[in-house]
Amino acid sequence: MPTSAGELFQLVKTGEATTRKALLTRSGLSRSTLTARLDRLQAAGLLAEGGQEDSTGGRPARQLRFDDQHAVVLAASVDTTHAEAAVTDLAGRRLAHRAGELRVADGPEPVLDRIAGWFDALLAEVGRPVCGVGVSVPGPVEPGRARVTQPPIMPGWDGYPIDARLGTRFGAPVLVENDANLMALGEHRARYPDSAALVVVKVSTGIGAGIVIGGEVYRGIDGGAGDIGHIRLPGHPDARCLCGSFGCLAAVASGGALAARLTELGLPTTSGSGVRDRLVAGDPEAVRLAEIAGRQVGEVLATLVCVVNPGVLVVAGDLAEPHFVAGVREELYRRALPRATQNLRVEIGGRGDALGGAVALVVDTVFSVAEVDRRLAAGR
């Protein structure tokens, strides 16, 4: 039975028990002990009390709720050629936002200094304490560490202490995660909270997948889960990938690969976002290549769908548009077992919401049972 203040807080935060009476029933604590713990949570700014639930006779009970206004989250999404930054409340509502062109290949210090400058400007508009910083990056991240590990498209970032660079400046914990993972978490929390298994595949300059099972991101033993961009396709021995291998899915079917192919055809294109611009304009060569690439990605996703058996598959990123996704669906449904796809929804997710996933990651971590109990024990 839940007994600590952190466990009581989680019951309120998740909506499982939102009155003192309900908490007494769930916890088995004495009324005086429960009151003392709730008082500490309210004094710490974690819980607020107000409003009344419908009465079935007698005095209506006052509702307890997570105080999602007492602090803010700083969230940033860094992609290959652009970035976004936002300040949100603890429920994920955006209070201020900034976006612009930013090349991840310029290295960690110029990129992070620019992001930090955006954060400073955004905080000036909001004026609330920061509880945590969440950063999405287009590369692999080892679980539990705010550092990128051997990223193929992020030169100079390997092992760089992102947490130290930003944490000291903003006086808050810094959490760093792969962009596809955060897109998957953001999609799950915002649009598909009832899906027991969800996959987001991001197809931009590179290709990666994020997997959410039971409401939690599945990362594998060292953060490598979902790295489908480096699965090798037969028949492409000359397609050299940025990882150094040949025939990787990313080297054949990513936005970067299509941009290179369009350039060879006399249509100069520099990135996945450039490919998207051509698709939006209805360029016939871009459409043709996107449909082929979609089928190649669908070939790999057929295996992933048979293994994970998700209820939702979201295609996100620069190539998340109808021509590409039509190719994905065609090959996926042709190759995968009917049992694995009979209840599968394949959706177009636009460029994805890594910022929403970053906020969810920060809130889940900073307001976990263990962290809340630790903060109260430290008198914070």
mmCIF file of C-alpha atoms in Angstrom:
data_model
loop_
_atom_site.group_PDB
_atom_site.id
_atom_site.type_symbol
_atom_site.label_atom_id
_atom_site.label_comp_id
_atom_site.label_asym_id
_atom_site.label_seq_id
_atom_site.Cartn_x
_atom_site.Cartn_y
_atom_site.Cartn_z
ATOM 1 C CA MET A 1 0.000 0.000 0.000
ATOM 2 C CA PRO A 2 1.274 3.543 -0.744
ATOM 3 C CA THR A 3 2.619 5.114 2.414
ATOM 4 C CA SER A 4 5.346 7.643 1.594
ATOM 5 C CA ALA A 5 4.624 11.234 0.634
ATOM 6 C CA GLY A 6 6.000 10.533 -2.839
ATOM 7 C CA GLU A 7 3.622 7.614 -3.314
ATOM 8 C CA LEU A 8 0.665 9.716 -2.174
ATOM 9 C CA PHE A 9 1.741 12.434 -4.582
ATOM 10 C CA GLN A 10 1.796 9.965 -7.478
ATOM 11 C CA LEU A 11 -1.750 8.836 -6.706
ATOM 12 C CA VAL A 12 -2.932 12.432 -6.965
ATOM 13 C CA LYS A 13 -0.801 13.262 -10.012
ATOM 14 C CA THR A 14 -2.112 10.276 -11.982
ATOM 15 C CA GLY A 15 -5.709 10.893 -10.903
ATOM 16 C CA GLU A 16 -6.001 7.565 -9.096
ATOM 17 C CA ALA A 17 -6.974 9.236 -5.817
ATOM 18 C CA THR A 18 -7.733 12.943 -5.639
ATOM 19 C CA THR A 19 -9.422 13.452 -2.262
ATOM 20 C CA ARG A 20 -8.255 12.909 1.297
ATOM 21 C CA LYS A 21 -10.911 10.237 1.772
ATOM 22 C CA ALA A 22 -9.741 8.333 -1.309
ATOM 23 C CA LEU A 23 -6.125 8.578 -0.152
ATOM 24 C CA LEU A 24 -7.049 7.297 3.307
ATOM 25 C CA THR A 25 -8.739 4.301 1.715
ATOM 26 C CA ARG A 26 -5.854 3.560 -0.655
ATOM 27 C CA SER A 27 -3.037 4.070 1.850
ATOM 28 C CA GLY A 28 -4.393 2.716 5.134
ATOM 29 C CA LEU A 29 -2.622 5.598 6.917
ATOM 30 C CA SER A 30 -4.121 7.294 9.940
ATOM 31 C CA ARG A 31 -5.844 10.595 9.278
ATOM 32 C CA SER A 32 -3.176 12.545 11.203
ATOM 33 C CA THR A 33 -0.284 10.912 9.305
ATOM 34 C CA LEU A 34 -1.963 11.478 5.972
ATOM 35 C CA THR A 35 -2.647 15.119 6.819
ATOM 36 C CA ALA A 36 0.972 15.680 7.828
ATOM 37 C CA ARG A 37 2.287 14.244 4.554
ATOM 38 C CA LEU A 38 -0.169 16.159 2.424
ATOM 39 C CA ASP A 39 0.742 19.354 4.272
ATOM 40 C CA ARG A 40 4.398 18.784 3.391
ATOM 41 C CA LEU A 41 3.533 18.219 -0.270
ATOM 42 C CA GLN A 42 1.475 21.395 -0.342
ATOM 43 C CA ALA A 43 4.179 23.405 1.432
ATOM 44 C CA ALA A 44 6.664 22.215 -1.194
ATOM 45 C CA GLY A 45 4.380 23.505 -3.934
ATOM 46 C CA LEU A 46 3.691 20.049 -5.323
ATOM 47 C CA LEU A 47 -0.001 19.775 -4.510
ATOM 48 C CA ALA A 48 -2.824 22.277 -4.499
ATOM 49 C CA GLU A 49 -6.313 21.911 -3.117
ATOM 50 C CA GLY A 50 -9.446 23.419 -4.588
ATOM 51 C CA GLY A 51 -12.752 22.622 -6.189
ATOM 52 C CA GLN A 52 -15.128 19.962 -4.968
ATOM 53 C CA GLU A 53 -16.169 16.585 -6.305
ATOM 54 C CA ASP A 54 -19.851 15.847 -6.779
ATOM 55 C CA SER A 55 -21.470 15.054 -3.474
ATOM 56 C CA THR A 56 -23.528 11.926 -2.904
ATOM 57 C CA GLY A 57 -24.746 13.227 0.417
ATOM 58 C CA GLY A 58 -23.035 15.082 3.198
ATOM 59 C CA ARG A 59 -20.207 17.520 2.814
ATOM 60 C CA PRO A 60 -18.514 17.484 -0.648
ATOM 61 C CA ALA A 61 -14.838 16.559 -0.601
ATOM 62 C CA ARG A 62 -12.243 19.070 -1.806
ATOM 63 C CA GLN A 63 -10.118 17.929 -4.735
ATOM 64 C CA LEU A 64 -6.372 17.597 -4.568
ATOM 65 C CA ARG A 65 -4.334 18.146 -7.731
ATOM 66 C CA PHE A 66 -0.772 18.328 -8.948
ATOM 67 C CA ASP A 67 0.229 22.005 -8.972
ATOM 68 C CA ASP A 68 1.461 22.197 -12.569
ATOM 69 C CA GLN A 69 2.003 25.967 -12.378
ATOM 70 C CA HIS A 70 4.615 26.195 -9.625
ATOM 71 C CA ALA A 71 7.599 25.688 -11.930
ATOM 72 C CA VAL A 72 8.486 25.385 -15.616
ATOM 73 C CA VAL A 73 10.360 23.009 -17.903
ATOM 74 C CA LEU A 74 12.913 24.098 -20.490
ATOM 75 C CA ALA A 75 12.735 21.860 -23.562
ATOM 76 C CA ALA A 76 14.856 21.876 -26.713
ATOM 77 C CA SER A 77 14.751 19.804 -29.873
ATOM 78 C CA VAL A 78 17.972 19.822 -31.895
ATOM 79 C CA ASP A 79 17.823 18.446 -35.440
ATOM 80 C CA THR A 80 20.408 18.392 -38.210
ATOM 81 C CA THR A 81 19.655 21.838 -39.640
ATOM 82 C CA HIS A 82 17.185 23.472 -37.250
ATOM 83 C CA ALA A 83 16.192 23.579 -33.590
ATOM 84 C CA GLU A 84 13.306 24.540 -31.340
ATOM 85 C CA ALA A 85 13.151 25.652 -27.740
ATOM 86 C CA ALA A 86 10.196 26.127 -25.421
ATOM 87 C CA VAL A 87 9.256 26.953 -21.863
ATOM 88 C CA THR A 88 6.248 24.970 -20.667
ATOM 89 C CA ASP A 89 4.330 24.489 -17.482
ATOM 90 C CA LEU A 90 4.410 21.059 -15.847
ATOM 91 C CA ALA A 91 1.382 19.902 -17.835
ATOM 92 C CA GLY A 92 3.264 20.566 -21.076
ATOM 93 C CA ARG A 93 1.409 23.738 -22.074
ATOM 94 C CA ARG A 94 3.753 26.014 -24.004
ATOM 95 C CA LEU A 95 4.271 29.414 -22.409
ATOM 96 C CA ALA A 96 6.908 30.663 -24.860
ATOM 97 C CA HIS A 97 8.576 29.223 -27.947
ATOM 98 C CA ARG A 98 11.504 29.893 -30.278
ATOM 99 C CA ALA A 99 12.733 28.142 -33.444
ATOM 100 C CA GLY A 100 15.391 28.758 -36.053
ATOM 101 C CA GLU A 101 18.052 27.329 -38.321
ATOM 102 C CA LEU A 102 20.869 25.661 -36.424
ATOM 103 C CA ARG A 103 23.400 23.161 -37.740
ATOM 104 C CA VAL A 104 24.110 20.301 -35.349
ATOM 105 C CA ALA A 105 27.364 19.696 -37.284
ATOM 106 C CA ASP A 106 28.713 23.013 -35.959
ATOM 107 C CA GLY A 107 29.439 21.198 -32.690
ATOM 108 C CA PRO A 108 28.073 21.145 -29.152
ATOM 109 C CA GLU A 109 29.308 24.462 -27.789
ATOM 110 C CA PRO A 110 27.945 26.785 -30.514
ATOM 111 C CA VAL A 111 24.667 24.855 -30.642
ATOM 112 C CA LEU A 112 24.140 24.672 -26.876
ATOM 113 C CA ASP A 113 25.119 28.315 -26.390
ATOM 114 C CA ARG A 114 22.485 29.309 -28.952
ATOM 115 C CA ILE A 115 19.880 27.127 -27.239
ATOM 116 C CA ALA A 116 20.821 28.594 -23.859
ATOM 117 C CA GLY A 117 20.400 32.102 -25.268
ATOM 118 C CA TRP A 118 16.927 31.164 -26.457
ATOM 119 C CA PHE A 119 16.127 29.765 -23.012
ATOM 120 C CA ASP A 120 17.260 32.998 -21.340
ATOM 121 C CA ALA A 121 15.000 35.070 -23.583
ATOM 122 C CA LEU A 122 12.047 32.731 -23.073
ATOM 123 C CA LEU A 123 12.446 32.687 -19.301
ATOM 124 C CA ALA A 124 12.405 36.467 -19.263
ATOM 125 C CA GLU A 125 8.869 36.232 -20.648
ATOM 126 C CA VAL A 126 7.713 33.739 -18.016
ATOM 127 C CA GLY A 127 9.495 34.437 -14.740
ATOM 128 C CA ARG A 128 9.057 31.097 -12.935
ATOM 129 C CA PRO A 129 11.623 28.701 -11.407
ATOM 130 C CA VAL A 130 13.019 25.947 -13.629
ATOM 131 C CA CYS A 131 12.554 22.370 -12.428
ATOM 132 C CA GLY A 132 14.424 20.650 -15.263
ATOM 133 C CA VAL A 133 15.797 20.815 -18.789
ATOM 134 C CA GLY A 134 14.991 18.257 -21.510
ATOM 135 C CA VAL A 135 17.013 18.055 -24.713
ATOM 136 C CA SER A 136 16.225 15.981 -27.822
ATOM 137 C CA VAL A 137 19.156 15.096 -30.097
ATOM 138 C CA PRO A 138 19.430 13.205 -33.424
ATOM 139 C CA GLY A 139 21.793 10.569 -32.108
ATOM 140 C CA PRO A 140 22.084 7.627 -29.692
ATOM 141 C CA VAL A 141 22.098 8.410 -25.967
ATOM 142 C CA GLU A 142 23.184 5.951 -23.293
ATOM 143 C CA PRO A 143 20.406 5.566 -20.682
ATOM 144 C CA GLY A 144 21.034 7.538 -17.510
ATOM 145 C CA ARG A 145 23.667 9.794 -19.101
ATOM 146 C CA ALA A 146 23.117 13.230 -20.621
ATOM 147 C CA ARG A 147 25.637 12.506 -23.363
ATOM 148 C CA VAL A 148 25.525 11.346 -26.952
ATOM 149 C CA THR A 149 27.353 8.119 -27.817
ATOM 150 C CA GLN A 150 29.099 7.722 -31.192
ATOM 151 C CA PRO A 151 26.546 9.757 -33.188
ATOM 152 C CA PRO A 152 26.915 9.311 -36.982
ATOM 153 C CA ILE A 153 25.565 12.768 -37.897
ATOM 154 C CA MET A 154 26.752 14.815 -34.885
ATOM 155 C CA PRO A 155 30.509 15.439 -35.311
ATOM 156 C CA GLY A 156 32.188 16.594 -32.118
ATOM 157 C CA TRP A 157 29.314 15.573 -29.815
ATOM 158 C CA ASP A 158 30.520 12.110 -28.751
ATOM 159 C CA GLY A 159 30.692 12.076 -24.948
ATOM 160 C CA TYR A 160 30.241 15.840 -24.636
ATOM 161 C CA PRO A 161 28.794 16.791 -21.181
ATOM 162 C CA ILE A 162 25.556 18.448 -22.243
ATOM 163 C CA ASP A 163 24.284 18.277 -18.673
ATOM 164 C CA ALA A 164 27.228 20.230 -17.296
ATOM 165 C CA ARG A 165 26.985 22.890 -20.011
ATOM 166 C CA LEU A 166 23.295 23.606 -19.421
ATOM 167 C CA GLY A 167 22.774 22.427 -15.838
ATOM 168 C CA THR A 168 25.180 24.919 -14.295
ATOM 169 C CA ARG A 169 23.636 27.782 -16.225
ATOM 170 C CA PHE A 170 20.035 27.030 -15.300
ATOM 171 C CA GLY A 171 20.499 25.357 -11.921
ATOM 172 C CA ALA A 172 18.365 22.349 -12.806
ATOM 173 C CA PRO A 173 18.814 18.694 -13.808
ATOM 174 C CA VAL A 174 19.382 18.136 -17.532
ATOM 175 C CA LEU A 175 17.968 15.079 -19.304
ATOM 176 C CA VAL A 176 19.081 14.185 -22.827
ATOM 177 C CA GLU A 177 17.358 11.649 -25.068
ATOM 178 C CA ASN A 178 17.296 10.483 -28.673
ATOM 179 C CA ASP A 179 14.773 12.390 -30.777
ATOM 180 C CA ALA A 180 12.831 9.353 -32.023
ATOM 181 C CA ASN A 181 12.413 8.149 -28.422
ATOM 182 C CA LEU A 182 11.062 11.523 -27.342
ATOM 183 C CA MET A 183 8.773 11.717 -30.358
ATOM 184 C CA ALA A 184 7.369 8.338 -29.377
ATOM 185 C CA LEU A 185 6.887 9.416 -25.758
ATOM 186 C CA GLY A 186 5.285 12.691 -26.856
ATOM 187 C CA GLU A 187 2.909 10.942 -29.260
ATOM 188 C CA HIS A 188 1.921 8.408 -26.626
ATOM 189 C CA ARG A 189 1.190 10.970 -23.924
ATOM 190 C CA ALA A 190 -0.595 13.463 -26.163
ATOM 191 C CA ARG A 191 -2.544 11.305 -28.616
ATOM 192 C CA TYR A 192 -2.372 7.590 -27.886
ATOM 193 C CA PRO A 193 -2.244 7.167 -24.073
ATOM 194 C CA ASP A 194 -4.238 3.922 -24.245
ATOM 195 C CA SER A 195 -1.887 2.219 -26.708
ATOM 196 C CA ALA A 196 -0.024 -0.607 -24.978
ATOM 197 C CA ALA A 197 2.676 -0.555 -27.664
ATOM 198 C CA LEU A 198 3.500 2.328 -29.992
ATOM 199 C CA VAL A 199 6.271 2.902 -32.522
ATOM 200 C CA VAL A 200 7.360 6.191 -34.073
ATOM 201 C CA VAL A 201 9.714 6.043 -37.041
ATOM 202 C CA LYS A 202 11.443 9.333 -37.795
ATOM 203 C CA VAL A 203 12.614 9.738 -41.385
ATOM 204 C CA SER A 204 14.530 12.955 -41.921
ATOM 205 C CA THR A 205 18.199 13.360 -42.800
ATOM 206 C CA GLY A 206 18.617 10.015 -40.988
ATOM 207 C CA ILE A 207 16.220 7.262 -39.878
ATOM 208 C CA GLY A 208 15.419 6.025 -36.384
ATOM 209 C CA ALA A 209 12.539 4.551 -34.402
ATOM 210 C CA GLY A 210 11.227 5.141 -30.897
ATOM 211 C CA ILE A 211 9.328 2.402 -29.067
ATOM 212 C CA VAL A 212 6.934 2.905 -26.151
ATOM 213 C CA ILE A 213 5.731 -0.214 -24.343
ATOM 214 C CA GLY A 214 3.426 -0.017 -21.340
ATOM 215 C CA GLY A 215 3.725 3.769 -21.315
ATOM 216 C CA GLU A 216 7.530 3.717 -21.035
ATOM 217 C CA VAL A 217 10.236 4.230 -23.647
ATOM 218 C CA TYR A 218 12.003 0.972 -24.439
ATOM 219 C CA ARG A 219 15.715 1.759 -24.859
ATOM 220 C CA GLY A 220 17.418 -1.640 -24.801
ATOM 221 C CA ILE A 221 20.435 -2.323 -22.596
ATOM 222 C CA ASP A 222 22.517 0.640 -23.761
ATOM 223 C CA GLY A 223 20.140 2.919 -25.663
ATOM 224 C CA GLY A 224 20.383 1.172 -29.025
ATOM 225 C CA ALA A 225 16.766 0.014 -29.381
ATOM 226 C CA GLY A 226 15.041 1.343 -32.472
ATOM 227 C CA ASP A 227 18.218 2.106 -34.428
ATOM 228 C CA ILE A 228 16.683 0.787 -37.646
ATOM 229 C CA GLY A 229 18.555 3.234 -39.860
ATOM 230 C CA HIS A 230 21.588 0.962 -39.753
ATOM 231 C CA ILE A 231 19.857 -2.259 -40.729
ATOM 232 C CA ARG A 232 21.431 -3.287 -44.016
ATOM 233 C CA LEU A 233 19.366 -3.782 -47.137
ATOM 234 C CA PRO A 234 20.464 -6.286 -49.788
ATOM 235 C CA GLY A 235 21.242 -4.968 -53.240
ATOM 236 C CA HIS A 236 22.874 -1.676 -52.231
ATOM 237 C CA PRO A 237 26.581 -2.494 -51.790
ATOM 238 C CA ASP A 238 27.728 0.969 -52.936
ATOM 239 C CA ALA A 239 25.490 3.021 -50.646
ATOM 240 C CA ARG A 240 27.941 4.239 -48.029
ATOM 241 C CA CYS A 241 26.397 5.287 -44.723
ATOM 242 C CA LEU A 242 27.702 7.996 -42.396
ATOM 243 C CA CYS A 243 28.350 5.217 -39.871
ATOM 244 C CA GLY A 244 30.973 3.801 -42.269
ATOM 245 C CA SER A 245 29.047 0.720 -43.379
ATOM 246 C CA PHE A 246 27.447 0.082 -46.759
ATOM 247 C CA GLY A 247 23.819 -0.616 -47.589
ATOM 248 C CA CYS A 248 22.280 0.812 -44.389
ATOM 249 C CA LEU A 249 18.623 1.802 -44.618
ATOM 250 C CA ALA A 250 19.600 5.408 -43.836
ATOM 251 C CA ALA A 251 22.085 5.423 -46.716
ATOM 252 C CA VAL A 252 19.378 4.223 -49.117
ATOM 253 C CA ALA A 253 16.041 5.677 -48.017
ATOM 254 C CA SER A 254 16.577 8.649 -45.669
ATOM 255 C CA GLY A 255 15.948 12.274 -46.513
ATOM 256 C CA GLY A 256 19.702 12.736 -46.772
ATOM 257 C CA ALA A 257 19.974 9.882 -49.274
ATOM 258 C CA LEU A 258 17.098 11.258 -51.349
ATOM 259 C CA ALA A 259 18.614 14.746 -51.267
ATOM 260 C CA ALA A 260 21.859 13.349 -52.682
ATOM 261 C CA ARG A 261 19.971 11.474 -55.393
ATOM 262 C CA LEU A 262 17.975 14.534 -56.402
ATOM 263 C CA THR A 263 21.184 16.546 -56.569
ATOM 264 C CA GLU A 264 22.690 13.926 -58.898
ATOM 265 C CA LEU A 265 19.608 14.341 -61.111
ATOM 266 C CA GLY A 266 20.290 18.052 -61.434
ATOM 267 C CA LEU A 267 17.902 19.137 -58.673
ATOM 268 C CA PRO A 268 20.172 20.586 -55.949
ATOM 269 C CA THR A 269 18.850 19.507 -52.533
ATOM 270 C CA THR A 270 20.832 19.696 -49.296
ATOM 271 C CA SER A 271 18.804 17.867 -46.640
ATOM 272 C CA GLY A 272 15.641 16.019 -45.690
ATOM 273 C CA SER A 273 13.817 19.320 -45.242
ATOM 274 C CA GLY A 274 14.803 20.228 -48.816
ATOM 275 C CA VAL A 275 13.299 16.955 -50.023
ATOM 276 C CA ARG A 276 10.119 17.793 -48.134
ATOM 277 C CA ASP A 277 9.936 21.193 -49.836
ATOM 278 C CA ARG A 278 10.138 19.479 -53.231
ATOM 279 C CA LEU A 279 7.436 16.997 -52.234
ATOM 280 C CA VAL A 280 5.129 19.784 -51.088
ATOM 281 C CA ALA A 281 5.716 21.485 -54.445
ATOM 282 C CA GLY A 282 4.768 18.253 -56.247
ATOM 283 C CA ASP A 283 8.171 17.695 -57.884
ATOM 284 C CA PRO A 284 7.713 14.416 -59.856
ATOM 285 C CA GLU A 285 11.242 13.120 -59.227
ATOM 286 C CA ALA A 286 10.945 13.774 -55.502
ATOM 287 C CA VAL A 287 7.570 12.016 -55.435
ATOM 288 C CA ARG A 288 8.954 9.006 -57.315
ATOM 289 C CA LEU A 289 11.946 8.680 -55.015
ATOM 290 C CA ALA A 290 9.815 9.159 -51.886
ATOM 291 C CA GLU A 291 7.489 6.321 -52.886
ATOM 292 C CA ILE A 292 10.444 3.996 -53.495
ATOM 293 C CA ALA A 293 12.062 5.007 -50.192
ATOM 294 C CA GLY A 294 8.769 4.454 -48.388
ATOM 295 C CA ARG A 295 8.640 0.885 -49.658
ATOM 296 C CA GLN A 296 12.227 0.294 -48.525
ATOM 297 C CA VAL A 297 11.447 1.610 -45.049
ATOM 298 C CA GLY A 298 8.241 -0.453 -45.017
ATOM 299 C CA GLU A 299 10.304 -3.561 -45.727
ATOM 300 C CA VAL A 300 12.264 -3.033 -42.507
ATOM 301 C CA LEU A 301 9.215 -1.950 -40.516
ATOM 302 C CA ALA A 302 7.420 -5.198 -41.419
ATOM 303 C CA THR A 303 9.936 -7.052 -39.260
ATOM 304 C CA LEU A 304 9.712 -4.499 -36.446
ATOM 305 C CA VAL A 305 5.909 -4.689 -36.441
ATOM 306 C CA CYS A 306 5.989 -8.493 -36.276
ATOM 307 C CA VAL A 307 8.388 -8.348 -33.307
ATOM 308 C CA VAL A 308 6.794 -5.519 -31.300
ATOM 309 C CA ASN A 309 3.151 -5.908 -32.453
ATOM 310 C CA PRO A 310 2.272 -2.231 -31.842
ATOM 311 C CA GLY A 311 -1.216 -0.827 -31.983
ATOM 312 C CA VAL A 312 0.007 2.439 -33.510
ATOM 313 C CA LEU A 313 2.820 3.156 -35.966
ATOM 314 C CA VAL A 314 3.487 6.857 -36.522
ATOM 315 C CA VAL A 315 5.666 8.039 -39.393
ATOM 316 C CA ALA A 316 7.266 11.373 -38.464
ATOM 317 C CA GLY A 317 10.019 13.629 -39.726
ATOM 318 C CA ASP A 318 10.688 15.485 -42.954
ATOM 319 C CA LEU A 319 9.395 12.633 -45.134
ATOM 320 C CA ALA A 320 6.171 12.129 -43.165
ATOM 321 C CA GLU A 321 3.927 12.963 -46.108
ATOM 322 C CA PRO A 322 1.384 10.970 -48.165
ATOM 323 C CA HIS A 323 3.626 9.713 -51.005
ATOM 324 C CA PHE A 324 6.285 8.326 -48.677
ATOM 325 C CA VAL A 325 3.758 6.856 -46.230
ATOM 326 C CA ALA A 326 1.836 5.222 -49.087
ATOM 327 C CA GLY A 327 5.032 3.344 -49.938
ATOM 328 C CA VAL A 328 5.500 2.357 -46.300
ATOM 329 C CA ARG A 329 1.954 1.000 -46.046
ATOM 330 C CA GLU A 330 2.222 -0.905 -49.326
ATOM 331 C CA GLU A 331 5.320 -2.856 -48.343
ATOM 332 C CA LEU A 332 4.492 -3.167 -44.662
ATOM 333 C CA TYR A 333 1.101 -4.797 -45.245
ATOM 334 C CA ARG A 334 2.487 -6.975 -48.013
ATOM 335 C CA ARG A 335 5.334 -8.394 -45.930
ATOM 336 C CA ALA A 336 4.057 -8.477 -42.338
ATOM 337 C CA LEU A 337 1.853 -11.229 -40.949
ATOM 338 C CA PRO A 338 -1.854 -10.326 -41.116
ATOM 339 C CA ARG A 339 -2.101 -11.068 -37.400
ATOM 340 C CA ALA A 340 0.510 -8.361 -36.693
ATOM 341 C CA THR A 341 -1.273 -5.713 -38.762
ATOM 342 C CA GLN A 342 -4.979 -6.470 -38.301
ATOM 343 C CA ASN A 343 -5.258 -3.968 -35.419
ATOM 344 C CA LEU A 344 -2.436 -1.663 -36.500
ATOM 345 C CA ARG A 345 -2.989 2.035 -37.160
ATOM 346 C CA VAL A 346 -0.429 3.683 -39.457
ATOM 347 C CA GLU A 347 -0.517 7.449 -38.974
ATOM 348 C CA ILE A 348 1.311 10.467 -40.383
ATOM 349 C CA GLY A 349 2.863 12.418 -37.516
ATOM 350 C CA GLY A 350 4.253 15.454 -39.313
ATOM 351 C CA ARG A 351 7.677 16.474 -38.060
ATOM 352 C CA GLY A 352 6.951 14.963 -34.658
ATOM 353 C CA ASP A 353 6.720 16.470 -31.190
ATOM 354 C CA ALA A 354 10.062 15.827 -29.560
ATOM 355 C CA LEU A 355 9.519 18.888 -27.356
ATOM 356 C CA GLY A 356 6.417 17.298 -25.825
ATOM 357 C CA GLY A 357 8.373 14.124 -25.156
ATOM 358 C CA ALA A 358 11.195 16.113 -23.561
ATOM 359 C CA VAL A 359 8.759 17.788 -21.173
ATOM 360 C CA ALA A 360 7.177 14.437 -20.265
ATOM 361 C CA LEU A 361 10.626 12.947 -19.607
ATOM 362 C CA VAL A 362 11.573 15.803 -17.284
ATOM 363 C CA VAL A 363 8.298 15.750 -15.354
ATOM 364 C CA ASP A 364 8.364 11.950 -14.996
ATOM 365 C CA THR A 365 11.920 12.068 -13.655
ATOM 366 C CA VAL A 366 11.828 15.173 -11.463
ATOM 367 C CA PHE A 367 8.490 14.215 -9.908
ATOM 368 C CA SER A 368 9.049 10.484 -9.505
ATOM 369 C CA VAL A 369 8.251 8.855 -6.167
ATOM 370 C CA ALA A 370 11.913 8.583 -5.213
ATOM 371 C CA GLU A 371 12.740 12.156 -6.219
ATOM 372 C CA VAL A 372 9.756 13.648 -4.375
ATOM 373 C CA ASP A 373 10.643 11.736 -1.221
ATOM 374 C CA ARG A 374 14.283 12.826 -1.548
ATOM 375 C CA ARG A 375 13.318 16.477 -1.958
ATOM 376 C CA LEU A 376 11.044 16.418 1.075
ATOM 377 C CA ALA A 377 13.718 14.683 3.167
ATOM 378 C CA ALA A 378 16.165 17.427 2.155
ATOM 379 C CA GLY A 379 13.628 20.069 3.134
ATOM 380 C CA ARG A 380 13.299 21.448 -0.396
#
